[in-house]
CSV table of C-alpha atoms and ligand atoms in Angstrom, one decimal:
chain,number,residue,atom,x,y,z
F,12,UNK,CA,-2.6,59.1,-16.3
F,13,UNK,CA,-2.2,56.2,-18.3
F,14,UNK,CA,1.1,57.4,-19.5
F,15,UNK,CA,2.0,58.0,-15.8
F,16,UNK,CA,1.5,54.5,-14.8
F,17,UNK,CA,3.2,53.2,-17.5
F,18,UNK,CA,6.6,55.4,-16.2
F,19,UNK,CA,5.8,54.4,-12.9
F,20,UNK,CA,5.7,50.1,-14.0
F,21,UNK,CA,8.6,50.4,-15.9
F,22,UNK,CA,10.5,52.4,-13.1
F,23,UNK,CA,9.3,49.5,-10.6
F,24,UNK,CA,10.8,47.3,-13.5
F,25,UNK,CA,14.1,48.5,-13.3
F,26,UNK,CA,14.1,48.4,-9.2
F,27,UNK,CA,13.2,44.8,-9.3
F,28,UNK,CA,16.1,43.7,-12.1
F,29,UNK,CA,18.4,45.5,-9.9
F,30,UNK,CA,17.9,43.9,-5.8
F,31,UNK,CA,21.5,45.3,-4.6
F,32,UNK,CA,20.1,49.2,-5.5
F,33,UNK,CA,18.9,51.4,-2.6
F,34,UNK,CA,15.1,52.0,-3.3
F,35,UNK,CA,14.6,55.1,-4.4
F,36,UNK,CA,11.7,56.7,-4.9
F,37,UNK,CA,11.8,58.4,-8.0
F,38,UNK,CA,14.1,56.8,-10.2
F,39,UNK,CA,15.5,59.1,-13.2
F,40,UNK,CA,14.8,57.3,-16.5
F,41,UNK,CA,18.3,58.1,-17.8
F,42,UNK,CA,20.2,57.3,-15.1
F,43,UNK,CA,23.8,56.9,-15.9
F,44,UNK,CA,25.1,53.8,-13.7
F,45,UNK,CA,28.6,52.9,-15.0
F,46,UNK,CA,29.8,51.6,-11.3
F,47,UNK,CA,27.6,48.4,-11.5
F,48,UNK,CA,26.8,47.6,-15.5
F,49,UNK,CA,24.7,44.4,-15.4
F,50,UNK,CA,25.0,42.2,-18.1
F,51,UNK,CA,21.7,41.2,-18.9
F,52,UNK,CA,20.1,37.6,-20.8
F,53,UNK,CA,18.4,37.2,-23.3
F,54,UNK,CA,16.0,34.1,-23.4
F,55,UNK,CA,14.1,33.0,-26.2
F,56,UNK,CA,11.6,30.0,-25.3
F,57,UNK,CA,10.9,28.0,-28.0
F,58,UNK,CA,8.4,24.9,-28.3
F,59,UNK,CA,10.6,21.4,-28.1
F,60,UNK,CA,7.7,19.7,-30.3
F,61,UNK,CA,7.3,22.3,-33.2
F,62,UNK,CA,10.0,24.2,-32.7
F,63,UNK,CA,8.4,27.4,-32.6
F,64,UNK,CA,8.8,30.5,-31.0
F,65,UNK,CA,6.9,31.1,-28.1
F,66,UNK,CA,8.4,33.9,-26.5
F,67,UNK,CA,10.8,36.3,-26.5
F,68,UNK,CA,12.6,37.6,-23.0
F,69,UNK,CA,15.1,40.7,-23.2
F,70,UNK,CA,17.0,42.2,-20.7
F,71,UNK,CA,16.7,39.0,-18.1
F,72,UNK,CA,19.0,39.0,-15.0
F,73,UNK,CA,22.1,36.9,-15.0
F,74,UNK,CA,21.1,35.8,-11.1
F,75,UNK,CA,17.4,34.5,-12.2
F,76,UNK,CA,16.8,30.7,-11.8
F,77,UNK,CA,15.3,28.8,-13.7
F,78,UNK,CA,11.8,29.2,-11.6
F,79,UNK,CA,11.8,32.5,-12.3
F,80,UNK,CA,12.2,32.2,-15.7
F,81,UNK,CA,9.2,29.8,-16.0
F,82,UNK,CA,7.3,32.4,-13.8
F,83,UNK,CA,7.9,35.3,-16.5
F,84,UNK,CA,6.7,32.4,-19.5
F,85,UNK,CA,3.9,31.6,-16.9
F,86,UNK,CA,2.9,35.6,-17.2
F,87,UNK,CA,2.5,35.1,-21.2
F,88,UNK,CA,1.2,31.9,-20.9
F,89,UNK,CA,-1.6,31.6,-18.1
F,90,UNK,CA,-2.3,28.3,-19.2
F,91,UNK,CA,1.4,27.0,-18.3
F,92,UNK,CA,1.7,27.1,-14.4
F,93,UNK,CA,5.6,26.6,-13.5
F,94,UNK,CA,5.0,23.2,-12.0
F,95,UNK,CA,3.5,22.2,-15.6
F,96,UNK,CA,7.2,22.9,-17.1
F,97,UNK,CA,9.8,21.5,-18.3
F,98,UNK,CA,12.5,23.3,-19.9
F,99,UNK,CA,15.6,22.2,-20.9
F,100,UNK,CA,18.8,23.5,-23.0
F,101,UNK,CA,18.9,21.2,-25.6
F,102,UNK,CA,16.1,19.0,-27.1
F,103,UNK,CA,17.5,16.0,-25.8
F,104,UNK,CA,19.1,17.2,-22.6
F,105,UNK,CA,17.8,16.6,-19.1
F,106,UNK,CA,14.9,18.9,-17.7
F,107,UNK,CA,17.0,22.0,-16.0
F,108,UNK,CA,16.5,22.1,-11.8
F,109,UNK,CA,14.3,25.1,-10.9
F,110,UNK,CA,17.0,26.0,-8.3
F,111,UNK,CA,19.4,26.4,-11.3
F,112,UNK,CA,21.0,30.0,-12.0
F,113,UNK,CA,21.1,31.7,-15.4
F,114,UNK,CA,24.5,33.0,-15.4
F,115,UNK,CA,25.8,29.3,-14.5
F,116,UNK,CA,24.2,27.7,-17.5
F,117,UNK,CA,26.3,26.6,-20.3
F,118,UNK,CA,24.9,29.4,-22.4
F,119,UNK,CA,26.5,32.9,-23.6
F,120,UNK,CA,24.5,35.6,-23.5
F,121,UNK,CA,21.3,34.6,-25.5
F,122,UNK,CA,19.9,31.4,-24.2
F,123,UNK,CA,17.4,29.0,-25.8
F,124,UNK,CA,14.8,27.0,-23.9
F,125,UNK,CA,13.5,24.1,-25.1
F,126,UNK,CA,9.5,24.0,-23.8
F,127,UNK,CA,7.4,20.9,-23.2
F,128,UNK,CA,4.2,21.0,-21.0
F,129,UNK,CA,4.2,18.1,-17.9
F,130,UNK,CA,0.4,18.0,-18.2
F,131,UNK,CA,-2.0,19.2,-15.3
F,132,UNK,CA,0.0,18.8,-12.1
F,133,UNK,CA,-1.2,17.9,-8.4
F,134,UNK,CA,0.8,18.4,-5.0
F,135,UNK,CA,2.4,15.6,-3.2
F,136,UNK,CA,0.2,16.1,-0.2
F,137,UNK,CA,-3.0,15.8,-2.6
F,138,UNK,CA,-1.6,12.6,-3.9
F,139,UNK,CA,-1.0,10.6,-0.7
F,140,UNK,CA,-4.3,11.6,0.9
F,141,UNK,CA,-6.1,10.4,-2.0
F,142,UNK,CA,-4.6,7.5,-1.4
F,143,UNK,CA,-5.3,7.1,1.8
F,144,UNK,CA,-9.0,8.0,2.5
F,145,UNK,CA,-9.8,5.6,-0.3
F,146,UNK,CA,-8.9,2.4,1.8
F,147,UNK,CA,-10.2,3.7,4.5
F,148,UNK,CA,-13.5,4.4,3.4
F,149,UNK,CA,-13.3,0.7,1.3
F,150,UNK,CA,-11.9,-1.2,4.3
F,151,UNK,CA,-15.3,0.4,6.5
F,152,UNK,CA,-17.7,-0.4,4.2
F,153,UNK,CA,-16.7,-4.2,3.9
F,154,UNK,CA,-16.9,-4.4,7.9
F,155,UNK,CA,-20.4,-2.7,8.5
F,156,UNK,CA,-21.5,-5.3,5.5
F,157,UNK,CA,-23.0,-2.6,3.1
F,158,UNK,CA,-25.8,-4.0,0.6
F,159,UNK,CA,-24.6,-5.6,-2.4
F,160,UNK,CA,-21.2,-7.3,-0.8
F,161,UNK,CA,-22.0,-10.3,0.6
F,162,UNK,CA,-25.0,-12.0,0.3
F,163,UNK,CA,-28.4,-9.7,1.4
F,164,UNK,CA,-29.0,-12.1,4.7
F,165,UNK,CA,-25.6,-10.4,5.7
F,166,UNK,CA,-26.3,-7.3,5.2
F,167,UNK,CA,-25.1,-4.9,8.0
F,168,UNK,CA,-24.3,-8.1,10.2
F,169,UNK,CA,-21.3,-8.3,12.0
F,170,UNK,CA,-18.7,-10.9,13.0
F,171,UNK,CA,-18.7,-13.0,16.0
F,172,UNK,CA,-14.8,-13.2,16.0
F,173,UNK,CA,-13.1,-10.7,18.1
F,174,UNK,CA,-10.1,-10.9,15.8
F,175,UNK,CA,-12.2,-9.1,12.8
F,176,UNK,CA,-13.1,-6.3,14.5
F,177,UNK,CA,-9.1,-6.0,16.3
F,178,UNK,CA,-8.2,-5.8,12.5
F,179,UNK,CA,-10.3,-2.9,11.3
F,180,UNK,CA,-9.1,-1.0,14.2
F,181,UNK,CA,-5.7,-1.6,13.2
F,182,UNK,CA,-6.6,-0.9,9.5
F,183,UNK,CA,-8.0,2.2,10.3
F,184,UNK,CA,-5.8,3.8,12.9
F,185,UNK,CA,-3.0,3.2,10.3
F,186,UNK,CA,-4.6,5.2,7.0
F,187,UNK,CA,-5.8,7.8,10.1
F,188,UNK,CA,-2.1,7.9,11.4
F,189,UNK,CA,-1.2,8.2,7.5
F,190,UNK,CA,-3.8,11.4,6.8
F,191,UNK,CA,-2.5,13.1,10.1
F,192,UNK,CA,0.9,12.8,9.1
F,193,UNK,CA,0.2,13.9,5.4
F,194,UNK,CA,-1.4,16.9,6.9
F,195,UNK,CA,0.5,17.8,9.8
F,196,UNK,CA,4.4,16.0,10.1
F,197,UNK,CA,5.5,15.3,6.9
F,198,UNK,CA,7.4,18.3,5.4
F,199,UNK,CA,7.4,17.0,1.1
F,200,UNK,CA,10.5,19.3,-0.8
F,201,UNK,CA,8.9,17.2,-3.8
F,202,UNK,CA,6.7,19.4,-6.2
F,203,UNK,CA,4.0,18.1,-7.9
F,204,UNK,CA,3.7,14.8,-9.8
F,205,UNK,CA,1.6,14.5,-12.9
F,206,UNK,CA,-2.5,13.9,-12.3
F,207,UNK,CA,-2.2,10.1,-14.3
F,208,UNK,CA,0.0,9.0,-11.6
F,209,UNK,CA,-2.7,9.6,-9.4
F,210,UNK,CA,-4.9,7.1,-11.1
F,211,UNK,CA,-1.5,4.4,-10.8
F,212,UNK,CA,-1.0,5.3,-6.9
F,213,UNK,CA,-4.7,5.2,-6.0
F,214,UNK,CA,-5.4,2.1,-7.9
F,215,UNK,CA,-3.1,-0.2,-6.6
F,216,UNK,CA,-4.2,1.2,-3.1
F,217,UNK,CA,-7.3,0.9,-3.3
F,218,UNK,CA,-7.6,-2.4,-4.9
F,219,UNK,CA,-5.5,-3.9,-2.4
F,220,UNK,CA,-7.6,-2.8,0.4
F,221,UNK,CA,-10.4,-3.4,-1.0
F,222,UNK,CA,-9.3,-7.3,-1.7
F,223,UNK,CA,-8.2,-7.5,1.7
F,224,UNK,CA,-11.3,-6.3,3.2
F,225,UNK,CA,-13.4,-8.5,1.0
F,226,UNK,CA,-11.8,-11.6,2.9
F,227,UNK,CA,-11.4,-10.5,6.3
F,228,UNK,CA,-14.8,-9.6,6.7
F,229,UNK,CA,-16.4,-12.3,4.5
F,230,UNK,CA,-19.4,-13.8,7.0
F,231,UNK,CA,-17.5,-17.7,6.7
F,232,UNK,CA,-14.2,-16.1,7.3
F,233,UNK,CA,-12.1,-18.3,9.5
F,234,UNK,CA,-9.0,-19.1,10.2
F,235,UNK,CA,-7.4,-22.2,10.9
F,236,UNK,CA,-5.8,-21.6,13.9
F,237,UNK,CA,-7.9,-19.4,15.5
F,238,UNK,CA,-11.0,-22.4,15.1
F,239,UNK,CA,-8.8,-25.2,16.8
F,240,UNK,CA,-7.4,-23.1,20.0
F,241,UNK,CA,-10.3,-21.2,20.7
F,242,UNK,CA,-9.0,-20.6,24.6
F,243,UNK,CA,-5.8,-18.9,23.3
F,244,UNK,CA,-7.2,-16.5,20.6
F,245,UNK,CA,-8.2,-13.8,22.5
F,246,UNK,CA,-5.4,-13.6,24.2
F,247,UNK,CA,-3.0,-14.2,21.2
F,248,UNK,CA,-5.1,-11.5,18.8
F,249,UNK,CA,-4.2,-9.3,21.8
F,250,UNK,CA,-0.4,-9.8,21.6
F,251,UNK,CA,-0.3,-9.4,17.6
F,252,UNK,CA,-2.4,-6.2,18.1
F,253,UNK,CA,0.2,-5.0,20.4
F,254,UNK,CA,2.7,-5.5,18.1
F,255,UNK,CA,1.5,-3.7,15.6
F,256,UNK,CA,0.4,-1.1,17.8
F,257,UNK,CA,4.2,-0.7,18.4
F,258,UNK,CA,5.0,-1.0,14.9
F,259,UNK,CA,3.0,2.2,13.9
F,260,UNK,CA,4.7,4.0,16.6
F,261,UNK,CA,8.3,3.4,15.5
F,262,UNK,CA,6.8,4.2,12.0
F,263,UNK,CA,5.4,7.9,13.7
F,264,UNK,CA,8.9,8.4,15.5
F,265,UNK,CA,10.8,7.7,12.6
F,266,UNK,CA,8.7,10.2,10.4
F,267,UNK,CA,8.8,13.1,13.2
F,268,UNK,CA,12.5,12.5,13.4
F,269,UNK,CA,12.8,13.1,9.6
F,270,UNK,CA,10.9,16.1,9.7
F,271,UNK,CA,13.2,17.5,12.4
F,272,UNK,CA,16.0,16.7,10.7
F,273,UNK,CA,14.9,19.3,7.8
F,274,UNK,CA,14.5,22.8,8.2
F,275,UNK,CA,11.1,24.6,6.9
F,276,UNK,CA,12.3,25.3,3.5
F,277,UNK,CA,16.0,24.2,3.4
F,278,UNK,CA,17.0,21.5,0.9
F,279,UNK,CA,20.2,20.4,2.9
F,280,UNK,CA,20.3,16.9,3.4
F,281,UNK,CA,21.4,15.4,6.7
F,282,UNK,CA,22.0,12.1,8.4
F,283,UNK,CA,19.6,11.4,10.4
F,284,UNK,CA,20.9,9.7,13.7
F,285,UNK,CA,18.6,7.9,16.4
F,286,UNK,CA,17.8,10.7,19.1
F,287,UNK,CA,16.0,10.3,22.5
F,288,UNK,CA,13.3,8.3,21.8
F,289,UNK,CA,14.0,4.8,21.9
F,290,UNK,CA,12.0,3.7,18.5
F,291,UNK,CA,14.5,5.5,16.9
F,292,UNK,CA,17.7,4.0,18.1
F,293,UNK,CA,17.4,1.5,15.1
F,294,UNK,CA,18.9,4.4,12.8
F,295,UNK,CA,21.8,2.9,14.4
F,296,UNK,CA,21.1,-0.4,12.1
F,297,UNK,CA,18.9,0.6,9.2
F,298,UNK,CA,19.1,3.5,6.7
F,299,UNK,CA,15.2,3.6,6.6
F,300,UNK,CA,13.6,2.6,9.6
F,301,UNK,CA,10.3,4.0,8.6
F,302,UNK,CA,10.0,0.9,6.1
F,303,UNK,CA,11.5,-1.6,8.3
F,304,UNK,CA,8.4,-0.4,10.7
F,305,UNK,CA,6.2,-1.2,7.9
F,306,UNK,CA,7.0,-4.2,7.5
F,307,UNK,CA,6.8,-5.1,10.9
F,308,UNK,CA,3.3,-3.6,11.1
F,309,UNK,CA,2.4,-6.0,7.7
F,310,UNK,CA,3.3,-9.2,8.9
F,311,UNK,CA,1.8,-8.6,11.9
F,312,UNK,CA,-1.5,-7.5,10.1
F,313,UNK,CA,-0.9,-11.1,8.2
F,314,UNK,CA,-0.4,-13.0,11.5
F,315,UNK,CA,-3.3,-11.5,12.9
F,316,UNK,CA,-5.5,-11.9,9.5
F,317,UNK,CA,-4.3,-15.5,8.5
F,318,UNK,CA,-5.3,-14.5,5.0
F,319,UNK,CA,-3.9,-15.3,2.2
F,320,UNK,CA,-4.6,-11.6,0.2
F,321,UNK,CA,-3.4,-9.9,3.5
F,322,UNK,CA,0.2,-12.6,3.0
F,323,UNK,CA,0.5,-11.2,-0.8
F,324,UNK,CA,0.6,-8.0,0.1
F,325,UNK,CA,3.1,-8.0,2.6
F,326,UNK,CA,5.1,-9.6,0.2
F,327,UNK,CA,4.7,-7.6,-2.6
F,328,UNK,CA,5.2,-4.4,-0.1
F,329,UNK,CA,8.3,-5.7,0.8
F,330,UNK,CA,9.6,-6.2,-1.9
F,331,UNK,CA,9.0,-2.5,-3.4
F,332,UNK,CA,10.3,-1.3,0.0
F,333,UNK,CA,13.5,-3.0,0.0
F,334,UNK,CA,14.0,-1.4,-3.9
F,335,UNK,CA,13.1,2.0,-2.1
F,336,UNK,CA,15.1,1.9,1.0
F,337,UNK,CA,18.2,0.0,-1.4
F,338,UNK,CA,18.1,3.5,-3.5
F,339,UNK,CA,17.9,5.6,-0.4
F,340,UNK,CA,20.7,3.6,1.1
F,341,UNK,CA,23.2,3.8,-2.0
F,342,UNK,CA,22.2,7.7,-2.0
F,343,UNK,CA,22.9,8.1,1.3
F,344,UNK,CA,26.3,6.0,0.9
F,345,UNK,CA,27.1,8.4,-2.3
F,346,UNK,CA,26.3,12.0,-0.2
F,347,UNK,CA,28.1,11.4,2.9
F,348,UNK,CA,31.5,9.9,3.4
F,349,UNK,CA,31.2,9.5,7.0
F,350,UNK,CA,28.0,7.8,7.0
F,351,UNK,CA,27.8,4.8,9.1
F,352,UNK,CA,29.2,1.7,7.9
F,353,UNK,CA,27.3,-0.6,10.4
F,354,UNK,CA,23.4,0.2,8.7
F,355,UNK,CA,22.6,-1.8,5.9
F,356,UNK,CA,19.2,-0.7,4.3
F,357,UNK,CA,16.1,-2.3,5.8
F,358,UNK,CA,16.9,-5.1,7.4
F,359,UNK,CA,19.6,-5.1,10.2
F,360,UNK,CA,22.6,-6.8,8.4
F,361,UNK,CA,20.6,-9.0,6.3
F,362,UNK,CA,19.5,-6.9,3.8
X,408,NAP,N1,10.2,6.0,-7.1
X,408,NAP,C1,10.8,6.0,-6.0
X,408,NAP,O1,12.0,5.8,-5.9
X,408,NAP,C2,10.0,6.2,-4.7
X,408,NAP,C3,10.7,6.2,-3.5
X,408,NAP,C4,10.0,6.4,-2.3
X,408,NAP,C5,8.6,6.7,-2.4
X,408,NAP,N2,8.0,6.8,-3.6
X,408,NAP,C6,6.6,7.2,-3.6
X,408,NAP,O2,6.2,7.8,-2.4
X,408,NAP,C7,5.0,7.2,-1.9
X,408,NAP,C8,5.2,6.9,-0.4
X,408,NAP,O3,6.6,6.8,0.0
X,408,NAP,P1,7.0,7.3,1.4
X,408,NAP,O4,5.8,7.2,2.3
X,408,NAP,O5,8.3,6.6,1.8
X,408,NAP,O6,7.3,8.9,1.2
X,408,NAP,P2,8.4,9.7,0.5
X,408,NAP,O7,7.8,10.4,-0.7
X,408,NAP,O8,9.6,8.9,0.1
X,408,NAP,O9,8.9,10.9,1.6
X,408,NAP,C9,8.0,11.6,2.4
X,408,NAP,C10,8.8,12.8,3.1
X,408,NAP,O10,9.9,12.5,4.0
X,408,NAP,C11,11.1,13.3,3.6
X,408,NAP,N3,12.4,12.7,3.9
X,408,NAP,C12,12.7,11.4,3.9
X,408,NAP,N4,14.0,11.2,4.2
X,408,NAP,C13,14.5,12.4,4.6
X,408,NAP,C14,15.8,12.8,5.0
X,408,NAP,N5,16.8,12.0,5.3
X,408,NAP,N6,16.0,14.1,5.3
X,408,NAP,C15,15.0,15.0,5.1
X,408,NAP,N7,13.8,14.6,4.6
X,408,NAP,C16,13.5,13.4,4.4
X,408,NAP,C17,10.9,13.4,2.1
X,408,NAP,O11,11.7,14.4,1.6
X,408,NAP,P3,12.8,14.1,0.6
X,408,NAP,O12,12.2,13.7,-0.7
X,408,NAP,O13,13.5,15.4,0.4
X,408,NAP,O14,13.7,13.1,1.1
X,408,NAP,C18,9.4,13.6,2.0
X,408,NAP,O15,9.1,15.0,2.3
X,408,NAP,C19,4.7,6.0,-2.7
X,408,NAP,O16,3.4,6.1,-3.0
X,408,NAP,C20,5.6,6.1,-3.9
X,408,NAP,O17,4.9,6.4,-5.0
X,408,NAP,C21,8.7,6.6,-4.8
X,409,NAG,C1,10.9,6.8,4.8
X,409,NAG,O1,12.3,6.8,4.9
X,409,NAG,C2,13.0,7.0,3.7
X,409,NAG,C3,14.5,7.0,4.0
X,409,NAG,O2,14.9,7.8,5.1
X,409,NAG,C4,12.6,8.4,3.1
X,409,NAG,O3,13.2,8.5,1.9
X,409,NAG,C5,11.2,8.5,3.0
X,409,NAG,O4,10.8,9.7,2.5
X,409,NAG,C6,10.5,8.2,4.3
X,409,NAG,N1,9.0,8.2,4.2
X,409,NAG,C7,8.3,9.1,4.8
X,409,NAG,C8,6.8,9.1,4.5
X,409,NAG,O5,8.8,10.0,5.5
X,410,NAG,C1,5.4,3.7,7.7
X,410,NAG,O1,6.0,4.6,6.8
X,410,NAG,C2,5.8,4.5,5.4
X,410,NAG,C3,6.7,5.4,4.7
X,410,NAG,O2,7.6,6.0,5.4
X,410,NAG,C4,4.3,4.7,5.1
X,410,NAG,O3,4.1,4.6,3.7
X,410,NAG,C5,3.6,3.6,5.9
X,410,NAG,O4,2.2,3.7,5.7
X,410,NAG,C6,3.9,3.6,7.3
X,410,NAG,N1,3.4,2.3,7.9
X,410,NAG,C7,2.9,2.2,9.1
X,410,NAG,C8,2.6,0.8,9.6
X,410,NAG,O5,2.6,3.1,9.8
């Protein structure tokens, strides 16, 4: 039995090494095939630190990528997960691209693949809803005043001005909108990014809301304007809040055009062009709308606030935006010759 089964794995062996073969069902062992001789690898995977041997792959198939590769080490190493990775060609070469094909390396028939290990990996998706139920969670437990915030005669108090509570609606529809999108509209070709970036992304996140939070729903929060015209304020809260409001729906547009612009699965990259709905027709002027949105949604959130955490943040988000959008800009300007001359990165023909 045993030795039947062995027969039978190795027969399925062959059938898989070989995709253009009809199936058949019971491969001969010795099975003369002259018409299509396949010039299989061989790949030797060795460690890029101490340079030892870790494995040994004969008979690999010239079409296999570099994924599949990894998935083979992966079988001998259960530890090594192909996301956990990196293999390149020579010590101090670049990491190879999983798409990459064996055949089209700059190797000969033997092939040697330098190994280091990434370190425990976790999906996009994981990372930015981490960082979004944090500040949400934070951001609510400074408005219901939880024990041990403010001082105990506070405690699950809330504020007499209408503008507080507008901005914790606005604060948490947005990290809402954010978690729905992560779950359900963005489509991430990313991987995985190593677990200690979680710790960067999350902290800064977090923090900030948490700052923020801390003064906008401080018990002697005020803010100079809105104690002088106290006729005007509801009124003028209500306008900001509609702004934003807007704001976060360009931000959603923008997003659900991106994702229709990509194809389940496909890693072409497209233009993407404003289409029927209006909140997109500022692709005509901006390369990354989505961040242009944010922005708009920030200093609205600082208008509304009047705080000076809530003004340091905007800037600072601006500022890392503009580097983003400048890099996606100059890619963009690099992929496409006919892309439009008229957008400029974030800021319609400013910046
Ligand atoms: N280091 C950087 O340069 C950099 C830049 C931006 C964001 N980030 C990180 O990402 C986080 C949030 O950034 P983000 O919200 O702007 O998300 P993002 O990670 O930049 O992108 C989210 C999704 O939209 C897709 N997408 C964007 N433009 C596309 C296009 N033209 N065609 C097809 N798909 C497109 C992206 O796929 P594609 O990746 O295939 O475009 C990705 O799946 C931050 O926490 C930051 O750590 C880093
Ligand atoms: C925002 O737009 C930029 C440029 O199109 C893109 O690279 C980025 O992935 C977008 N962010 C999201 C969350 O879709
Ligand atoms: C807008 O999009 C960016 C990235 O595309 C996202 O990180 C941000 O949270 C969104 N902002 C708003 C106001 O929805």
């Amino acid at each position: 039995r045993a030795v039947m089964d062995i027969l039978a794995l190795k027969a399925k062996e062959t059938n898989g090494a070989e995709p253009e073969k009809k199936p058949t069902p019971r491969p001969k062992p010795k099975q003369p095939k002259k018409a299509k001789r396949i010039v299989y690898f061989e790949v030797e995977i060795v460690d890029l630190k101490t340079k030892e041997k870790l494995l040994l792959l004969d008979k690999v198939e010239p079409t296999a990528t570099v994924l599949d590769i990894k998935a083979l080490f992966h079988k001998s190493y259960p530890r090594w997960y192909p996301a956990r990775q990196s293999l390149r060609l020579d010590p101090k070469a670049k990491c190879l691209r999983d798409e990459e094909v064996l055949q089209t390396l700059p190797v000969g028939t033997t092939a040697s693949f330098y190994f280091s290990d990434l370190g425990p990996q976790l999906t996009w998706g994981t990372v930015f809803l981490a960082e979004c139920v944090g500040p949400l969670v934070l951001y609510l437990m400074f408005y219901f005043r939880l024990p041990f915030i403010y001082s105990p005669k506070y405690d699950f108090t809330s504020s007499k001005h209408w503008v507080v509570h507008l901005a914790c609606i606005c604060h948490s529809f947005h990290y809402v909108k954010r978690i729905l999108e992560t779950l359900f509209v963005h489509r991430i070709s990313h991987g995985t990014m190593p677990l200690r970036n979680i710790f960067k992304n999350c902290g800064y996140y977090w923090c900030a809301a948490a700052w923020m939070a801390y003064y906008i729903n401080h018990p002697l929060y005020t803010t100079p304007f809105y104690g002088q015209q106290q006729v005007n304020t509801g009124l003028y809260s209500n306008f900001v809040f509609f702004l934003l409001q807007f704001c976060q729906v360009g931000n959603f547009s923008i997003h659900v055009a991106l994702r229709n612009l990509k194809l389940p699965g496909s890693k072409v990259k497209r233009i993407p062009y404003p289409t029927k709905n209006p909140f997109t027709w500022i692709f005509w002027l901006v390369s990354c709308p989505n961040y242009t949105y944010e922005l708009g949604s920030w200093i609205g959130f600082t208008v509304m606030t009047q705080c000076v955490p809530v003004a340091f943040f905007t800037l600072v988000a601006f500022i890392q935006m503009t580097v983003w959008a400048k890099g996606k800009h100059r890619s963009y300007l690099k992929e496409f010759r006919d892309y439009p001359t008229l957008r400029s990165s974030i800021l319609p023909f400013i910046l």
